[in-house]
PDB file of C-alpha atoms in Angstrom:
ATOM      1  CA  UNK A   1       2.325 -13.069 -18.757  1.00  0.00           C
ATOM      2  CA  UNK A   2       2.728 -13.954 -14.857  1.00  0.00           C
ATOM      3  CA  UNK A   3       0.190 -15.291 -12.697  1.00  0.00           C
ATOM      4  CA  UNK A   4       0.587 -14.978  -9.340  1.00  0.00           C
ATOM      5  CA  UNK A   5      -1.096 -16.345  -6.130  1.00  0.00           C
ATOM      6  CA  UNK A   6      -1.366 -14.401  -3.287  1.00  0.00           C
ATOM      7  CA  UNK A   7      -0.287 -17.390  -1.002  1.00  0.00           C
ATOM      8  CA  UNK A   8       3.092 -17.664  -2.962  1.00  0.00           C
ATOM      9  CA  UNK A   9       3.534 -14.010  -2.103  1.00  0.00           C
ATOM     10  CA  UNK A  10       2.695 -13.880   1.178  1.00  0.00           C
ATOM     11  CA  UNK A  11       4.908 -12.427   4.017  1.00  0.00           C
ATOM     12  CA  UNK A  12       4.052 -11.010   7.987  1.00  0.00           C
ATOM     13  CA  UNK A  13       6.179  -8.249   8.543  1.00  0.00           C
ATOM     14  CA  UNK A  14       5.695  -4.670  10.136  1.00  0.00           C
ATOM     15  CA  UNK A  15       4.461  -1.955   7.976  1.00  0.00           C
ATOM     16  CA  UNK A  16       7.104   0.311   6.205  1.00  0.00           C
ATOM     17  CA  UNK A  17       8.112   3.713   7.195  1.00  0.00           C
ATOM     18  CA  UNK A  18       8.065   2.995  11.271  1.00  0.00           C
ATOM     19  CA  UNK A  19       7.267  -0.288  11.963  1.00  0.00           C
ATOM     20  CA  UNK A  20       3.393   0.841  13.767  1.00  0.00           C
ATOM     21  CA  UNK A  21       2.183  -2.351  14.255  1.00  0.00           C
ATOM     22  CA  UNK A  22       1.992  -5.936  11.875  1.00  0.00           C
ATOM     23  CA  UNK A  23       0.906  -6.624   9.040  1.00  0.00           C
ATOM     24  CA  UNK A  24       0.123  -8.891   6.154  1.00  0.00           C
ATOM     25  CA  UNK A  25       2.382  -8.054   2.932  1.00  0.00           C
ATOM     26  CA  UNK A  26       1.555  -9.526  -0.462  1.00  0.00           C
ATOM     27  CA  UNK A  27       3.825  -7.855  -3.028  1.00  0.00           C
ATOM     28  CA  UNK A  28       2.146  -9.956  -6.063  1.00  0.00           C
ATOM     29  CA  UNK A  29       4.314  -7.432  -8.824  1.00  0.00           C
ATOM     30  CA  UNK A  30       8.322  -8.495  -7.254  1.00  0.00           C
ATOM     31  CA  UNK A  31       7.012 -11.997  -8.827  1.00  0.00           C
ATOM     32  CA  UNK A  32       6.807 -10.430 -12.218  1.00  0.00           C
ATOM     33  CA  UNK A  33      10.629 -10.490 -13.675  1.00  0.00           C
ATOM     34  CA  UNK A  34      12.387  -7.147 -14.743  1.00  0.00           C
ATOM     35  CA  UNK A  35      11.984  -5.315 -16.180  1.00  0.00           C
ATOM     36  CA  UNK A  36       8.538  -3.812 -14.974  1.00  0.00           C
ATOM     37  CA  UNK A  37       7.722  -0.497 -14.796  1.00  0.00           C
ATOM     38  CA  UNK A  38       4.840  -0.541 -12.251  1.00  0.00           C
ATOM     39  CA  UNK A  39       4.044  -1.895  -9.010  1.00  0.00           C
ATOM     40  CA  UNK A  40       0.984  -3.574  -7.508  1.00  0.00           C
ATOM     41  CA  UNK A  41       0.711  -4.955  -3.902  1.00  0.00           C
ATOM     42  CA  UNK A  42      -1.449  -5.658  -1.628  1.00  0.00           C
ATOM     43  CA  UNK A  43      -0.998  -4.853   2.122  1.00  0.00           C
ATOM     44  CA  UNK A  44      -3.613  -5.946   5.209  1.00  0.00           C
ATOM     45  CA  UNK A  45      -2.957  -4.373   8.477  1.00  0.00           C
ATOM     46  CA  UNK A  46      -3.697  -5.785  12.231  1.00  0.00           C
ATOM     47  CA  UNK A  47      -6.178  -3.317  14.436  1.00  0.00           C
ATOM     48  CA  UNK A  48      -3.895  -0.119  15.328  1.00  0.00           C
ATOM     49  CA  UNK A  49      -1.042  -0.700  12.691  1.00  0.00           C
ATOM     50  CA  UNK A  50      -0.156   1.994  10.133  1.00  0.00           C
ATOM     51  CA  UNK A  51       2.294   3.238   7.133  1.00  0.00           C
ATOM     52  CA  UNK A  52       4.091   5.596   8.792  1.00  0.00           C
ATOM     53  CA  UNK A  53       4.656   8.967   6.710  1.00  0.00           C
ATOM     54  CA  UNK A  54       7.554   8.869   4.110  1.00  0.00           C
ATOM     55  CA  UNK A  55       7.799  11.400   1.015  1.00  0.00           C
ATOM     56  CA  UNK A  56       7.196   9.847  -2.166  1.00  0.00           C
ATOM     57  CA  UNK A  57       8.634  10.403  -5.557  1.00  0.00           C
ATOM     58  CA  UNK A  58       6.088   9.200  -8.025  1.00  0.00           C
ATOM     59  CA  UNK A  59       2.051   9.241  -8.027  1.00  0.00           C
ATOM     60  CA  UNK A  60       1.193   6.357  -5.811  1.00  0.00           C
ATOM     61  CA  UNK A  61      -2.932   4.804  -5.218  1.00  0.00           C
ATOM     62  CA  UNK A  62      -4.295   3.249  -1.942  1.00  0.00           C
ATOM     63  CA  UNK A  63      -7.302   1.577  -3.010  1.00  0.00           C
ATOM     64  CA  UNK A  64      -9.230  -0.043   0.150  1.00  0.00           C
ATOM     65  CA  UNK A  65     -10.655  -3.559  -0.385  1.00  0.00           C
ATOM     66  CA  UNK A  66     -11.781  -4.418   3.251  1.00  0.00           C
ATOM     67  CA  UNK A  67     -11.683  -2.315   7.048  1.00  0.00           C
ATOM     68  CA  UNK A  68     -11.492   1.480   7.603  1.00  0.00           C
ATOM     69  CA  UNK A  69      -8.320   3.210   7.202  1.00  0.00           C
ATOM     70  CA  UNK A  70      -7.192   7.221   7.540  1.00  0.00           C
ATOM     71  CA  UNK A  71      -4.913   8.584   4.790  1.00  0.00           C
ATOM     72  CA  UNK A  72      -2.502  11.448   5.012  1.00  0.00           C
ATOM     73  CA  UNK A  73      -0.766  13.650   2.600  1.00  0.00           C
ATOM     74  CA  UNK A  74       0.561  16.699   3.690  1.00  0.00           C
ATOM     75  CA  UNK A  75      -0.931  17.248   6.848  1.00  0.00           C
ATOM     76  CA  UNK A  76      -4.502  16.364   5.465  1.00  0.00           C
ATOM     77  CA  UNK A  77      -6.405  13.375   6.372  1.00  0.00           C
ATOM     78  CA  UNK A  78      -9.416  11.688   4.564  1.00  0.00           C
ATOM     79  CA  UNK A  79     -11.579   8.676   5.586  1.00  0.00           C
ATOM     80  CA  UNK A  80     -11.632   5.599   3.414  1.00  0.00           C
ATOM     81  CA  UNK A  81     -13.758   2.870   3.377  1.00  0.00           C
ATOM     82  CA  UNK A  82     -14.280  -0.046   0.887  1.00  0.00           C
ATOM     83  CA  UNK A  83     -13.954   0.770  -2.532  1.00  0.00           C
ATOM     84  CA  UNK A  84     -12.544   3.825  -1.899  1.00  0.00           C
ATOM     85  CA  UNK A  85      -9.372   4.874  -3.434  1.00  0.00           C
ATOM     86  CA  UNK A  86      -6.564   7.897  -2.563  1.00  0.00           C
ATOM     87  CA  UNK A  87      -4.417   8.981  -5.745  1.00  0.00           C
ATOM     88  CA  UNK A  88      -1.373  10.377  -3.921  1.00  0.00           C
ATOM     89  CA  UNK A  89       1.278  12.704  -5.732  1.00  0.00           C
ATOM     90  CA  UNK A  90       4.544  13.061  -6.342  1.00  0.00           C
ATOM     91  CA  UNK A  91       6.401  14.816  -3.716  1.00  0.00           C
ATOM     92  CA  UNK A  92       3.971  14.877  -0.881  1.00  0.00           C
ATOM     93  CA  UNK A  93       4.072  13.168   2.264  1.00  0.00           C
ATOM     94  CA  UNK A  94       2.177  10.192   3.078  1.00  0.00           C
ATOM     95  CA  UNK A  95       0.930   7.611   5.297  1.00  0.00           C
ATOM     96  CA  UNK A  96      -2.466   5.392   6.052  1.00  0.00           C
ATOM     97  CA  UNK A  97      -3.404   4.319   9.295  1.00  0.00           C
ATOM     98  CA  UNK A  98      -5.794   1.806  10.120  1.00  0.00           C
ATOM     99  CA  UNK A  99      -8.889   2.692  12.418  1.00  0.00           C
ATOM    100  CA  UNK A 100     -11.745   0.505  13.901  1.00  0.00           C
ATOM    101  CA  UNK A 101     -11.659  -3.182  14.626  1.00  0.00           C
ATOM    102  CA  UNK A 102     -11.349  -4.828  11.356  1.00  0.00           C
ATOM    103  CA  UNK A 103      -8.203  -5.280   9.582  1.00  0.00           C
ATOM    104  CA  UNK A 104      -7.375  -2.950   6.870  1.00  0.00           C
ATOM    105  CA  UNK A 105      -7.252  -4.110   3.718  1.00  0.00           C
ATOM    106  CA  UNK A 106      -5.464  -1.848   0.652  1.00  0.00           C
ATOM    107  CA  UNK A 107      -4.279  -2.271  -2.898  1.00  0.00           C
ATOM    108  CA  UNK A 108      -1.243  -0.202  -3.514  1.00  0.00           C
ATOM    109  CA  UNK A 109      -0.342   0.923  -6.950  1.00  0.00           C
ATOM    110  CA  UNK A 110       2.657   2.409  -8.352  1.00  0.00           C
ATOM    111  CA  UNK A 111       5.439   3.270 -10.728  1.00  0.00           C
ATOM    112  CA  UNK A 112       8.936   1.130 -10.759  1.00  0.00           C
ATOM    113  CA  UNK A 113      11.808   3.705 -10.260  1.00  0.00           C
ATOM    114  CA  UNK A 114      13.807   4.457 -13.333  1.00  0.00           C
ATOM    115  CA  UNK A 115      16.792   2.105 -14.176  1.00  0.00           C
ATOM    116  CA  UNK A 116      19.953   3.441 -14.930  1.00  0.00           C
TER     117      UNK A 116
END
C-alpha cells in the first residue's frame, strides 16, 4: 500500500498537449513504485487554460470535482459540471477546456502503458 498526500505531489506547470494556460498538477499514482498498471491524477486548471487535443491509446476518465469544464472527443463537445464524469476511448481524440470563472477541477484515470 502507498499513501500519498496531495501536497507531496504537487507541481504548477502548463497543461499537456499545448501548453493553453497554467495549471495545478497532482500526479498522486508516479508516487506509487512500478510496477503499476493504472494511473490516477488529479489536474486543476486557472480560468481559460485547457488540455489541448492529443489521440489517446487506452480508455481514459475525466471525472470533474470542482468548476465547469468542456470535453472533446472527436469533434464532439459535452458540458461537465461537478460530479460529472467523461469515459473517453481508445483511439479518439481528446481534450478538456476549462470555461467560467472558477478553476477547473478533474480526476483523471487511466491505464499504465504496457512494459516491454
Amino acid at each position: 500500500m502507498v499513501v500519498v498526500s496531495e501536497s507531496d505531489v504537487m507541481v504548477r506547470e502548463a497543461p499537456p498537449h499545448g501548453a493553453i494556460g497554467m495549471s495545478t498538477a497532482y500526479r498522486i499514482s508516479d508516487a506509487a513504485p512500478q510496477p503499476r498498471t493504472m494511473e490516477f491524477r488529479r489536474r486543476v486548471l486557472d480560468p481559460g487554460a485547457a488540455v489541448g487535443e492529443h489521440p489517446i491509446a487506452h480508455d481514459e476518465v475525466y471525472y470533474v470535482t470542482a468548476g465547469r469544464g468542456v470535453v472533446i472527443s472527436d469533434g464532439e463537445e459535452a458540458e461537465l459540471r461537478p460530479g460529472m464524469a467523461a469515459y473517453l476511448y481508445e483511439g479518439a481524440v481528446v481534450g478538456i477546456r476549462q470555461v467560467g470563472d472558477e478553476p477547473l477541477s478533474i480526476i483523471i484515470a487511466y491505464p499504465v502503458a504496457p512494459r516491454d
